[in-house]
Coordinates of C-alpha atoms in Angstrom, one line a residue:
Chain A
M1387 CA 58.0 9.2 -42.9
N1388 CA 56.7 12.5 -44.0
S1389 CA 58.1 13.9 -47.1
H1390 CA 57.4 17.5 -46.2
P1391 CA 59.2 18.0 -42.8
N1392 CA 58.8 21.8 -42.9
V1393 CA 55.1 21.6 -42.5
A1394 CA 54.8 18.2 -40.7
D1395 CA 54.2 19.4 -37.2
K1396 CA 51.8 22.2 -37.8
V1397 CA 48.1 21.6 -37.5
L1398 CA 46.6 22.4 -40.8
E1399 CA 43.1 23.9 -41.0
I1400 CA 40.8 22.5 -43.7
L1401 CA 37.6 24.3 -44.8
L1402 CA 35.3 21.6 -46.2
I1403 CA 32.4 22.8 -48.2
D1404 CA 30.0 20.0 -48.9
D1405 CA 26.2 19.5 -48.9
D1406 CA 26.7 15.7 -48.9
L1407 CA 26.7 14.9 -45.2
D1408 CA 27.7 11.3 -45.6
R1409 CA 30.7 12.2 -47.8
A1410 CA 31.7 15.0 -45.4
A1411 CA 31.6 12.5 -42.5
A1412 CA 33.7 10.0 -44.4
F1413 CA 36.2 12.6 -45.4
S1414 CA 36.5 13.8 -41.8
S1415 CA 37.0 10.4 -40.4
A1416 CA 39.7 9.6 -43.0
L1417 CA 41.6 12.5 -41.3
D1418 CA 41.1 11.3 -37.7
H1419 CA 44.4 11.3 -35.8
S1420 CA 46.1 13.4 -38.5
R1421 CA 47.6 16.8 -38.6
Y1422 CA 44.5 18.1 -40.3
H1423 CA 41.7 19.8 -38.5
V1424 CA 38.4 19.9 -40.5
S1425 CA 35.8 22.7 -40.3
H1426 CA 32.7 21.7 -42.2
L1427 CA 30.4 24.2 -44.0
V1428 CA 27.1 23.2 -45.6
S1429 CA 25.7 25.5 -48.3
S1430 CA 28.1 28.3 -47.7
R1431 CA 27.0 30.3 -50.8
T1432 CA 26.8 33.9 -49.6
S1433 CA 29.1 33.6 -46.6
L1434 CA 32.0 31.7 -48.1
L1435 CA 34.4 34.6 -48.4
R1436 CA 33.7 35.7 -44.8
E1437 CA 34.4 32.1 -43.6
V1438 CA 37.6 32.0 -45.5
D1439 CA 38.6 35.4 -44.1
Q1440 CA 37.8 34.3 -40.5
L1441 CA 39.1 30.7 -40.5
K1442 CA 42.1 31.4 -42.7
P1443 CA 42.2 27.8 -43.8
D1444 CA 45.4 26.2 -45.1
I1445 CA 43.5 24.3 -47.6
I1446 CA 39.9 24.3 -49.0
V1447 CA 38.1 21.1 -50.0
I1448 CA 35.0 21.4 -52.2
D1449 CA 32.8 19.3 -54.6
I1450 CA 33.9 20.1 -58.2
E1451 CA 30.2 20.4 -59.1
S1452 CA 29.5 23.1 -56.5
P1453 CA 28.6 26.6 -57.8
D1454 CA 31.0 27.9 -55.1
R1455 CA 34.0 26.7 -57.1
D1456 CA 33.9 30.0 -59.0
I1457 CA 34.3 31.9 -55.8
L1458 CA 37.3 29.8 -54.9
E1459 CA 38.9 30.3 -58.3
S1460 CA 38.4 34.1 -57.8
L1461 CA 40.7 33.9 -54.8
S1462 CA 43.6 33.5 -57.2
T1463 CA 42.3 35.6 -60.0
L1464 CA 41.1 38.7 -58.3
S1465 CA 44.0 40.6 -56.8
S1466 CA 42.2 41.6 -53.6
F1467 CA 42.1 38.1 -52.2
N1468 CA 44.8 35.6 -51.1
P1469 CA 45.0 32.4 -53.1
K1470 CA 44.5 29.1 -51.3
P1471 CA 45.2 25.6 -52.3
V1472 CA 41.9 23.8 -53.3
V1473 CA 41.2 20.1 -53.4
M1474 CA 38.1 19.0 -55.2
F1475 CA 35.9 15.9 -55.0
C1476 CA 34.7 14.6 -58.3
E1477 CA 33.1 11.5 -59.8
Q1478 CA 35.6 8.6 -59.7
D1479 CA 35.3 8.2 -63.5
D1480 CA 36.3 11.7 -64.2
S1481 CA 39.0 12.1 -61.6
Q1482 CA 42.0 11.0 -63.6
L1483 CA 41.0 13.1 -66.6
I1484 CA 40.2 16.2 -64.7
N1485 CA 43.3 15.9 -62.7
Q1486 CA 45.4 16.4 -65.8
S1487 CA 43.7 19.7 -66.4
V1488 CA 43.7 21.2 -62.9
Q1489 CA 47.1 19.9 -61.8
S1490 CA 48.9 21.9 -64.5
G1491 CA 46.8 24.9 -63.5
V1492 CA 47.1 26.8 -60.3
S1493 CA 47.1 24.7 -57.2
A1494 CA 44.1 22.5 -57.4
Y1495 CA 43.9 18.7 -56.9
V1496 CA 41.1 16.3 -57.6
V1497 CA 40.2 13.3 -55.4
G1498 CA 37.8 10.6 -56.5
D1499 CA 37.3 8.4 -53.4
V1500 CA 37.2 10.2 -50.1
Q1501 CA 37.6 7.1 -48.0
S1502 CA 40.8 5.9 -49.4
A1503 CA 44.1 6.4 -47.7
R1504 CA 45.0 8.6 -50.7
V1505 CA 43.1 11.5 -49.1
R1506 CA 45.9 12.3 -46.7
S1507 CA 48.7 12.0 -49.3
I1508 CA 46.7 14.2 -51.7
L1509 CA 46.2 16.9 -49.1
D1510 CA 49.9 16.7 -48.2
A1511 CA 50.9 17.0 -51.8
A1512 CA 48.5 19.9 -52.4
V1513 CA 49.8 21.9 -49.5
A1514 CA 53.4 21.3 -50.5
R1515 CA 52.8 22.0 -54.1
F1516 CA 51.0 25.2 -53.3
Q1517 CA 53.8 26.5 -51.1
Q1518 CA 56.3 25.7 -53.9
Y1519 CA 54.1 27.5 -56.4
Q1520 CA 53.8 30.6 -54.2
T1521 CA 57.6 30.6 -53.7
L1522 CA 58.1 30.3 -57.5
K1523 CA 55.6 33.1 -58.1
Q1524 CA 57.3 35.3 -55.7
E1525 CA 60.7 34.6 -57.2
L1526 CA 59.3 35.3 -60.7
N1527 CA 57.9 38.6 -59.5
E1528 CA 61.2 39.6 -58.0
T1529 CA 63.1 38.7 -61.2
K1530 CA 60.6 40.6 -63.3
H1531 CA 60.9 43.6 -61.1
K1532 CA 64.7 43.5 -61.2
L1533 CA 64.7 43.3 -65.0
E1534 CA 62.2 46.2 -65.2
S1535 CA 64.3 48.3 -62.9
R1536 CA 67.5 47.6 -64.9
R1537 CA 65.6 48.5 -68.1
V1538 CA 64.6 51.9 -66.6
I1539 CA 68.1 52.6 -65.4
E1540 CA 69.6 51.7 -68.8
K1541 CA 67.1 53.9 -70.6
A1542 CA 67.8 56.9 -68.3
K1543 CA 71.5 56.4 -68.7
A1544 CA 71.2 56.3 -72.5
L1545 CA 69.1 59.5 -72.4
L1546 CA 71.7 61.3 -70.3
M1547 CA 74.5 60.2 -72.6
N1548 CA 72.5 61.4 -75.6
K1549 CA 71.2 64.7 -74.3
K1550 CA 74.0 65.7 -72.0
N1551 CA 76.8 64.3 -74.0
M1552 CA 78.0 62.2 -71.1
S1553 CA 80.2 59.1 -71.2
E1554 CA 78.5 55.9 -70.0
A1555 CA 80.5 56.0 -66.8
K1556 CA 79.7 59.6 -66.1
A1557 CA 76.0 59.1 -66.7
F1558 CA 76.0 56.1 -64.4
N1559 CA 77.9 58.0 -61.6
T1560 CA 75.7 61.0 -62.0
M1561 CA 72.6 58.9 -61.3
R1562 CA 74.3 57.0 -58.5
K1563 CA 75.2 60.3 -56.8
M1564 CA 71.7 61.6 -57.2
A1565 CA 70.4 58.5 -55.6
M1566 CA 72.8 58.7 -52.7
D1567 CA 72.1 62.4 -52.1
S1568 CA 68.4 62.0 -52.2
G1569 CA 68.3 58.7 -50.3
Q1570 CA 66.4 57.1 -53.2
K1571 CA 66.9 53.9 -55.2
M1572 CA 68.6 54.1 -58.5
E1573 CA 65.4 53.0 -60.2
Q1574 CA 63.4 55.8 -58.7
V1575 CA 66.0 58.4 -59.8
A1576 CA 66.1 56.9 -63.3
S1577 CA 62.3 57.0 -63.7
T1578 CA 62.2 60.6 -62.4
L1579 CA 65.0 61.6 -64.8
L1580 CA 63.1 59.9 -67.7
S1581 CA 59.9 61.7 -67.0
I1582 CA 61.6 65.1 -66.6
L1583 CA 63.7 64.7 -69.7
N1584 CA 60.8 63.5 -71.7
T1585 CA 58.6 66.4 -70.5
L1586 CA 61.2 68.9 -71.5
D1587 CA 61.4 67.3 -74.9
E1588 CA 57.6 67.7 -75.4
K1589 CA 57.8 71.4 -74.5
E1590 CA 60.7 72.1 -76.9
Chain B
M1088 CA 40.0 8.2 -95.4
Q1089 CA 39.3 10.5 -92.6
P1090 CA 38.3 8.8 -89.3
A1091 CA 34.6 9.2 -88.6
N1092 CA 33.5 12.4 -86.9
K1093 CA 32.0 12.1 -83.4
T1094 CA 28.2 12.3 -83.5
Q1095 CA 27.2 11.6 -79.9
L1096 CA 28.0 14.8 -78.1
Q1097 CA 27.9 16.1 -74.5
L1098 CA 27.4 19.8 -74.5
G1099 CA 27.8 21.9 -71.3
F1100 CA 25.4 24.7 -70.5
V1101 CA 24.8 27.0 -67.5
P1102 CA 21.2 27.4 -66.5
L1103 CA 20.7 31.0 -67.7
T1104 CA 18.2 32.7 -70.0
D1105 CA 20.8 33.0 -72.8
S1106 CA 21.3 29.2 -72.9
A1107 CA 18.3 29.4 -75.2
P1108 CA 20.1 28.6 -78.5
L1109 CA 21.5 25.3 -77.1
V1110 CA 18.2 24.3 -75.4
M1111 CA 16.0 25.1 -78.5
A1112 CA 18.4 23.4 -80.9
K1113 CA 17.9 20.3 -78.8
E1114 CA 14.2 20.7 -78.1
L1115 CA 13.2 21.5 -81.7
G1116 CA 15.3 18.6 -83.1
F1117 CA 17.8 20.9 -85.0
F1118 CA 20.8 18.9 -83.7
Q1119 CA 19.1 15.7 -84.8
A1120 CA 18.3 17.0 -88.2
E1121 CA 22.1 17.5 -88.6
G1122 CA 22.7 13.9 -87.6
L1123 CA 23.9 14.7 -84.1
D1124 CA 22.8 13.0 -80.9
V1125 CA 23.3 15.7 -78.3
A1126 CA 23.0 15.5 -74.5
L1127 CA 22.9 18.8 -72.7
R1128 CA 24.8 18.7 -69.4
K1129 CA 23.9 21.4 -66.8
Q1130 CA 26.9 23.0 -65.2
N1131 CA 27.0 24.9 -61.9
S1132 CA 30.4 26.5 -62.2
W1133 CA 32.2 28.2 -65.1
A1134 CA 35.6 27.0 -63.9
T1135 CA 34.4 23.4 -63.8
L1136 CA 32.8 23.7 -67.3
R1137 CA 36.1 25.0 -68.6
D1138 CA 38.1 22.2 -67.0
K1139 CA 35.7 19.6 -68.4
L1140 CA 35.9 21.1 -71.9
Q1141 CA 39.7 21.2 -71.8
V1142 CA 40.0 17.5 -71.0
G1143 CA 37.2 16.3 -73.3
I1144 CA 34.6 15.3 -70.7
L1145 CA 32.5 17.9 -72.6
D1146 CA 32.7 18.1 -76.4
G1147 CA 31.5 21.7 -76.5
A1148 CA 30.1 24.3 -74.1
Q1149 CA 28.3 27.6 -73.8
M1150 CA 31.0 29.9 -72.5
L1151 CA 31.4 33.5 -71.4
A1152 CA 32.8 35.3 -74.4
P1153 CA 36.2 36.1 -72.8
M1154 CA 36.7 32.5 -71.6
P1155 CA 38.3 31.1 -74.8
L1156 CA 40.8 34.0 -74.7
A1157 CA 41.5 33.4 -71.0
S1158 CA 42.0 29.7 -71.6
Q1159 CA 44.5 30.4 -74.4
L1160 CA 46.5 32.5 -71.9
G1161 CA 46.0 30.0 -69.0
L1162 CA 44.3 32.6 -66.8
G1163 CA 42.8 31.0 -63.7
G1164 CA 43.3 27.5 -64.9
N1165 CA 45.2 25.4 -67.4
R1166 CA 46.4 26.9 -70.6
A1167 CA 44.5 25.2 -73.5
P1168 CA 43.6 26.3 -77.0
I1169 CA 39.9 26.8 -76.8
I1170 CA 38.4 28.5 -79.8
T1171 CA 34.9 29.7 -80.7
P1172 CA 33.3 29.2 -84.2
F1173 CA 29.9 30.7 -83.1
V1174 CA 28.5 33.6 -81.1
L1175 CA 25.5 32.3 -79.1
S1176 CA 24.2 35.5 -77.7
F1177 CA 24.6 39.3 -77.4
N1178 CA 23.7 41.5 -74.4
G1179 CA 21.6 39.9 -71.6
N1180 CA 23.2 41.2 -68.4
A1181 CA 22.1 43.9 -66.1
I1182 CA 23.2 45.6 -62.9
T1183 CA 20.8 45.4 -59.9
L1184 CA 21.1 47.4 -56.7
S1185 CA 19.8 46.3 -53.3
E1186 CA 16.7 47.9 -51.8
S1187 CA 18.7 49.5 -49.0
L1188 CA 21.3 51.0 -51.5
C1189 CA 18.4 52.2 -53.5
R1190 CA 16.8 54.0 -50.5
E1191 CA 20.1 55.5 -49.5
L1192 CA 20.5 56.8 -53.1
C1193 CA 17.0 58.4 -53.2
E1194 CA 17.5 60.0 -49.8
L1195 CA 20.9 61.5 -50.6
H1196 CA 19.7 63.0 -53.9
G1197 CA 16.3 63.9 -52.6
L1198 CA 14.6 62.0 -55.4
P1199 CA 11.6 59.8 -55.2
L1200 CA 12.0 56.3 -56.7
N1201 CA 10.1 57.1 -59.8
K1202 CA 12.3 60.2 -60.6
L1203 CA 15.5 58.2 -60.7
P1204 CA 17.0 58.5 -64.2
L1205 CA 17.2 55.2 -66.1
P1206 CA 19.5 53.8 -67.1
L1207 CA 21.0 55.0 -63.9
P1208 CA 24.5 56.5 -64.2
A1209 CA 27.0 55.2 -61.6
S1210 CA 27.8 58.9 -60.8
L1211 CA 24.7 58.9 -58.6
L1212 CA 26.4 56.3 -56.4
K1213 CA 29.5 58.6 -55.8
A1214 CA 27.7 60.5 -53.1
V1215 CA 26.8 57.2 -51.3
I1216 CA 30.4 55.9 -51.6
D1217 CA 31.7 59.2 -50.1
K1218 CA 29.1 59.3 -47.3
R1219 CA 29.9 55.7 -46.3
I1220 CA 33.6 56.6 -46.1
Q1221 CA 32.8 59.6 -44.0
E1222 CA 30.8 57.6 -41.6
G1223 CA 33.4 54.9 -41.4
R1224 CA 31.1 52.3 -42.8
P1225 CA 32.3 49.3 -44.9
A1226 CA 33.0 50.0 -48.6
M1227 CA 30.4 49.4 -51.2
K1228 CA 30.5 45.8 -52.5
F1229 CA 29.4 44.4 -55.9
A1230 CA 29.3 40.9 -57.1
T1231 CA 29.9 39.4 -60.5
V1232 CA 29.9 35.8 -61.8
F1233 CA 33.5 35.2 -62.9
A1234 CA 36.7 37.2 -63.2
Y1235 CA 37.0 36.8 -66.9
S1236 CA 33.5 37.7 -67.9
C1237 CA 31.7 40.5 -69.7
H1238 CA 29.8 41.1 -66.5
Y1239 CA 33.0 42.1 -64.8
Y1240 CA 34.1 44.4 -67.6
Q1241 CA 30.6 45.9 -67.9
L1242 CA 30.6 46.6 -64.1
R1243 CA 34.0 48.1 -64.4
Q1244 CA 33.0 50.2 -67.4
W1245 CA 29.8 51.5 -65.7
F1246 CA 31.8 52.7 -62.7
S1247 CA 34.7 54.0 -64.7
D1248 CA 32.3 56.2 -66.8
A1249 CA 31.6 57.9 -63.4
D1250 CA 35.3 58.0 -62.5
I1251 CA 34.8 55.4 -59.8
E1252 CA 37.4 52.6 -59.7
L1253 CA 36.2 49.1 -59.3
G1254 CA 38.4 47.1 -56.9
T1255 CA 39.4 50.1 -54.8
E1256 CA 36.5 52.5 -54.3
V1257 CA 34.0 49.7 -54.8
E1258 CA 34.9 46.2 -53.8
V1259 CA 34.2 43.4 -56.2
Q1260 CA 33.8 39.7 -55.6
V1261 CA 32.7 36.6 -57.4
L1262 CA 29.4 34.8 -56.5
P1263 CA 27.6 32.1 -58.5
P1264 CA 24.4 33.4 -60.1
T1265 CA 22.2 31.2 -57.9
S1266 CA 23.6 33.0 -54.8
M1267 CA 23.1 36.5 -56.0
V1268 CA 19.6 37.2 -54.9
A1269 CA 20.3 35.8 -51.4
A1270 CA 23.4 37.9 -51.1
L1271 CA 21.5 41.0 -52.0
H1272 CA 18.8 40.1 -49.5
E1273 CA 21.3 39.4 -46.7
G1274 CA 23.3 42.6 -47.4
V1275 CA 26.4 40.6 -48.3
V1276 CA 26.6 42.8 -51.4
D1277 CA 25.0 46.2 -52.4
G1278 CA 24.5 45.1 -56.0
Y1279 CA 25.6 42.8 -58.8
C1280 CA 26.0 42.3 -62.5
V1281 CA 24.5 39.1 -63.7
G1282 CA 22.6 37.5 -66.6
G1283 CA 18.9 36.4 -66.7
P1284 CA 16.8 35.4 -64.9
W1285 CA 18.7 36.7 -61.8
N1286 CA 17.9 40.4 -62.2
A1287 CA 14.2 39.9 -62.8
K1288 CA 14.2 37.5 -59.9
A1289 CA 15.4 40.1 -57.5
V1290 CA 12.9 42.7 -58.8
R1291 CA 10.0 40.2 -58.6
A1292 CA 11.0 39.4 -55.0
G1293 CA 11.0 43.1 -54.1
L1294 CA 14.7 42.9 -53.2
G1295 CA 16.2 45.3 -55.7
L1296 CA 16.2 47.8 -58.6
T1297 CA 17.7 47.0 -62.0
A1298 CA 19.6 50.2 -62.7
T1299 CA 21.1 49.5 -66.1
S1300 CA 21.6 46.7 -68.6
S1301 CA 24.5 45.6 -70.8
C1302 CA 22.6 47.1 -73.7
D1303 CA 23.0 50.5 -72.1
I1304 CA 26.7 50.0 -71.2
W1305 CA 28.1 48.4 -74.4
P1306 CA 25.3 47.3 -76.7
D1307 CA 25.5 44.4 -79.1
Q1308 CA 28.8 42.9 -78.0
P1309 CA 28.9 39.1 -77.7
E1310 CA 28.0 37.6 -74.4
K1311 CA 28.1 33.8 -74.7
V1312 CA 29.9 31.8 -77.3
L1313 CA 30.2 28.2 -78.3
G1314 CA 33.6 26.9 -77.0
I1315 CA 35.4 23.9 -78.4
T1316 CA 39.0 22.9 -78.2
Q1317 CA 41.2 23.3 -81.3
S1318 CA 42.1 19.6 -81.3
W1319 CA 38.4 18.6 -81.1
M1320 CA 37.6 20.8 -84.0
Q1321 CA 40.4 19.3 -86.1
A1322 CA 39.3 15.8 -85.2
N1323 CA 35.6 16.6 -86.0
P1324 CA 35.5 19.1 -88.8
D1325 CA 32.1 17.8 -90.1
T1326 CA 30.5 17.8 -86.7
T1327 CA 31.8 21.3 -86.0
G1328 CA 30.0 22.4 -89.1
A1329 CA 26.8 20.5 -88.2
L1330 CA 26.8 22.1 -84.7
I1331 CA 27.1 25.6 -86.2
R1332 CA 24.3 25.0 -88.6
A1333 CA 22.0 23.5 -85.9
L1334 CA 22.7 26.4 -83.6
K1335 CA 22.3 29.0 -86.4
R1336 CA 18.8 27.5 -87.1
A1337 CA 17.9 27.8 -83.4
C1338 CA 19.1 31.5 -83.3
N1339 CA 17.1 32.2 -86.4
W1340 CA 14.1 30.6 -84.8
L1341 CA 14.6 32.8 -81.8
E1342 CA 14.2 36.0 -83.9
E1343 CA 10.4 35.7 -83.9
L1344 CA 8.7 37.2 -80.9
P1345 CA 6.0 34.6 -80.6
N1346 CA 8.8 31.9 -80.5
R1347 CA 10.5 33.8 -77.7
F1348 CA 7.6 33.0 -75.4
E1349 CA 7.6 29.4 -76.3
A1350 CA 11.4 29.3 -75.6
A1351 CA 10.7 30.9 -72.2
R1352 CA 8.2 28.2 -71.3
I1353 CA 10.7 25.4 -72.2
L1354 CA 13.6 27.1 -70.4
C1355 CA 11.6 27.3 -67.2
S1356 CA 11.4 23.5 -66.8
A1357 CA 13.4 21.7 -64.2
T1358 CA 15.7 20.2 -66.9
Y1359 CA 16.9 23.6 -67.7
L1360 CA 16.5 26.8 -65.6
N1361 CA 14.0 25.5 -63.0
A1362 CA 12.6 29.0 -62.7
D1363 CA 9.3 30.8 -63.0
L1364 CA 8.0 32.0 -66.3
D1365 CA 7.4 35.5 -64.8
V1366 CA 11.2 36.0 -64.4
V1367 CA 12.4 34.2 -67.6
A1368 CA 9.9 35.6 -70.2
P1369 CA 10.3 39.4 -69.7
T1370 CA 13.9 39.8 -71.0
L1371 CA 13.3 37.4 -73.9
L1372 CA 10.3 39.6 -74.9
G1373 CA 12.3 42.8 -74.6
S1374 CA 11.1 43.9 -71.2
C1375 CA 13.5 44.9 -68.5
L1376 CA 11.9 44.7 -65.0
V1377 CA 13.1 47.7 -63.0
H1378 CA 11.5 47.6 -59.6
Q1379 CA 8.3 46.3 -58.0
G1380 CA 6.9 49.8 -57.8
L1381 CA 7.9 50.9 -61.3
N1382 CA 7.0 50.1 -64.9
P1383 CA 9.3 47.9 -66.8
R1384 CA 11.7 49.5 -69.4
T1385 CA 11.4 48.5 -73.0
I1386 CA 14.8 47.1 -74.2
S1387 CA 14.0 45.2 -77.3
A1388 CA 17.6 44.0 -77.8
Y1389 CA 17.9 42.8 -74.2
N1390 CA 18.5 39.2 -75.3
R1391 CA 19.9 39.1 -78.8
F1392 CA 20.6 35.7 -80.4
R1393 CA 21.9 37.3 -83.7
S1394 CA 23.9 40.4 -84.2
A1395 CA 22.2 43.7 -84.6
G1396 CA 21.1 44.8 -88.1
Q1397 CA 18.8 43.5 -90.8
E1398 CA 21.0 40.5 -91.7
G1399 CA 21.9 39.5 -88.2
N1400 CA 24.4 36.7 -87.9
N1401 CA 26.4 34.7 -85.3
N1402 CA 29.8 35.3 -86.9
P1403 CA 32.6 35.2 -84.4
D1404 CA 34.3 38.2 -85.9
S1405 CA 37.9 38.7 -84.7
Y1406 CA 36.9 42.3 -83.9
Y1407 CA 35.0 40.9 -80.9
G1408 CA 38.1 39.1 -79.7
R1409 CA 40.1 42.3 -79.9
F1410 CA 37.4 44.3 -78.1
L1411 CA 37.4 41.8 -75.3
L1412 CA 41.2 41.7 -75.1
N1413 CA 41.1 45.5 -74.7
Q1414 CA 38.6 45.1 -71.9
M1415 CA 41.0 42.6 -70.2
V1416 CA 43.9 45.0 -70.5
E1417 CA 41.9 47.9 -69.1
A1418 CA 40.7 45.8 -66.2
G1419 CA 44.3 44.9 -65.5
H1420 CA 43.6 41.2 -66.1
I1421 CA 46.3 40.9 -68.7
Q1422 CA 49.5 42.7 -69.6
L1423 CA 50.1 44.3 -73.0
S1424 CA 52.6 41.5 -73.7
Q1425 CA 49.8 38.9 -73.3
Y1426 CA 47.6 41.0 -75.5
K1427 CA 50.2 40.8 -78.2
Q1428 CA 50.7 37.1 -77.7
I1429 CA 47.1 36.3 -78.9
D1430 CA 45.9 36.5 -82.5
S1431 CA 42.2 37.1 -82.2
E1432 CA 41.6 35.5 -85.6
Q1433 CA 42.9 32.2 -84.2
V1434 CA 40.4 32.2 -81.4
F1435 CA 37.3 33.8 -82.9
R1436 CA 37.2 31.6 -85.9
A1437 CA 35.1 33.4 -88.5
D1438 CA 36.6 31.1 -91.2
V1439 CA 35.1 28.0 -89.6
Y1440 CA 31.7 29.7 -89.2
A1441 CA 31.7 30.8 -92.9
Q1442 CA 32.7 27.4 -94.1
A1443 CA 29.9 25.7 -92.2
L1444 CA 27.3 28.0 -93.7
R1445 CA 28.7 27.8 -97.2
R1446 CA 27.9 24.1 -97.1
E1447 CA 24.4 24.9 -96.0
Q1448 CA 23.9 27.2 -99.0
T1449 CA 25.3 24.6 -101.4
A1450 CA 23.0 22.0 -99.9
V1451 CA 19.9 24.2 -100.4
L1452 CA 20.8 24.8 -104.1

C-alpha cells in the first residue's frame, strides 16, 4: 500500500549528484522497478543550477559532504529559485544525529545506507513532506497577507473617521464605494488613502 | 561539583586563508597548552558545518559572521541557539571579474586595463549591464558562497552604491569556493565575491581581475567567528575559556609579518588548503593581486586577525551583531520583526570573551 496516493502514479524525477560511482549504482538499483527515475550527475559543480533548471527534478539526492550542498540550500534561501526537497547521504554513524537537525529544518532528509529498502520509503516521505511544507507555507503567506490587508483597511478607516469626522460605518462605506467605482480592491484603496492623507499632513 | 568539561574537541573549519587562527593554534600547540586535545575537521559546505555543529558532531566551528544570527532565526536550516564568543577574522574577501567582462568594461569606457580606477566602482558596470539588455543578452551573473554571508552583503553593498540592485539587475547565485574559478573560466558567472585564496587563484591563472576588496567596501567588520552552541558553552564553561585563550594567542601571533609567511606555508599543505604558496601568501602579507598584467595593490589590512587599532582585539562586540542584522534587513533576508526578535548581546557574547581573558590576566599575575 502506498500512503501517498496523490503522488503514487506519477514518475518522479531524481537528480542524483554523487562522485562515488559504486554508491550511485547501488542507489539506482535500489530504485529499480519503482516510480523513481534517476539521472546521475558526477561533479556537477558549475552546472548544477542549469541541470536543475532543465531537468526540473522532483527530488535531489546528494552527499552531505559535497560542496554543492550550499548551492542546493540556496534554492530555498534565495528568492529567485524554486525550493526542492533534498535527500542527503551521510556516514551511518552520523545519520541519526544529523537527521534530528535537518528534519526540523526545511525539507531535507538523511539516509545512511543506500542499499536498504529504507531508501524508497525515505524518498516517499521526503516528497510528501515537502508538498505538505509548501502547502503550509502558501497558507501562511495567504494568512499573513490577509492580516496585513485588514490592518491597512482598519488604519485608513480610523484616519477617515479622525480627519473627516466620519462614523465607522460611513468611513467603511466610503472606502467600499471608492473600491467599487475604481474597480480596485479595498486594500488598494486603503493604502492610496493612507498615503494621500499622510502626504497632506506633512504639507500642512 | 561541576561535571568535567570536555577536553577532546572536534572543530570544523573550511579550507580558506582566514582559517589561519584555528590552524595556527593547533600547529603551534596553543590548544595543547590550554589542556585541549583538538582535531580540526575540514568541511566542504557551510550548511553541513552548521548542521553538524547544531547536533554536536562538531564541538565548535569557524563560521561566517552572520551564521550564528541566521541559526538563531532558523534561516535556511534548523533554528538553534548558536553563539559566538570570539571573532576569528576581519576583512579577507574580494570581488573578482572575469576576463571577458573586464575586456567589455575597458572597451565600453575606452580605457586601457592599466587606467581602470581601483578599487573599481560598480558604477562602471552599469554601462555593460545596459548594453547587454539592449542586445538581448543574458543578465550579468555573480556568485557568492552562501546566502547569509558577508560576501553576499558586500556584493549587494558594492552594487547598491552604484544604484544597481542585486537580484534583479544583476543575478546572484551560490557556488562553493572551490567551483568559483572554474565558473569564471566557463562563463557560468561574470564575477564573484569570495575569500582567499580564490581571488588570487583566478588572477594567477589569468582568468580575472580583482576589482575591489571587502576592506574597500566595509573595512574592519568581522568576517569569520568561532561558533558554538549555547548549551555546549553552558556544559563546558572552562573549555570555552580555554578555546578563547588559545585562539587569542594564535591571533596575536599572526600580528607579526614574518609569522604571516610561516602561516601561509602551513596553510598550503594538503591537510589544510591544499593550495600553492603563491596564492595563499599574498593576502596574508597585505598584497592584493589585481590582474596578471598589473601590479598588486597594497592592502595591509586585507586579512586581519585582530580588530583595527593599536590594541587590536577579538571581542565579539554586540555592535557587530547589530551591523550584520542591519545588512540582513537591507538585503531582504529578514523582516524588521525578526530583527527585533534577536538580542545581539545574547549572540555576540562579549561577556564570555572578557571573562576568559580576565582569567588569563589573573594567571599571569
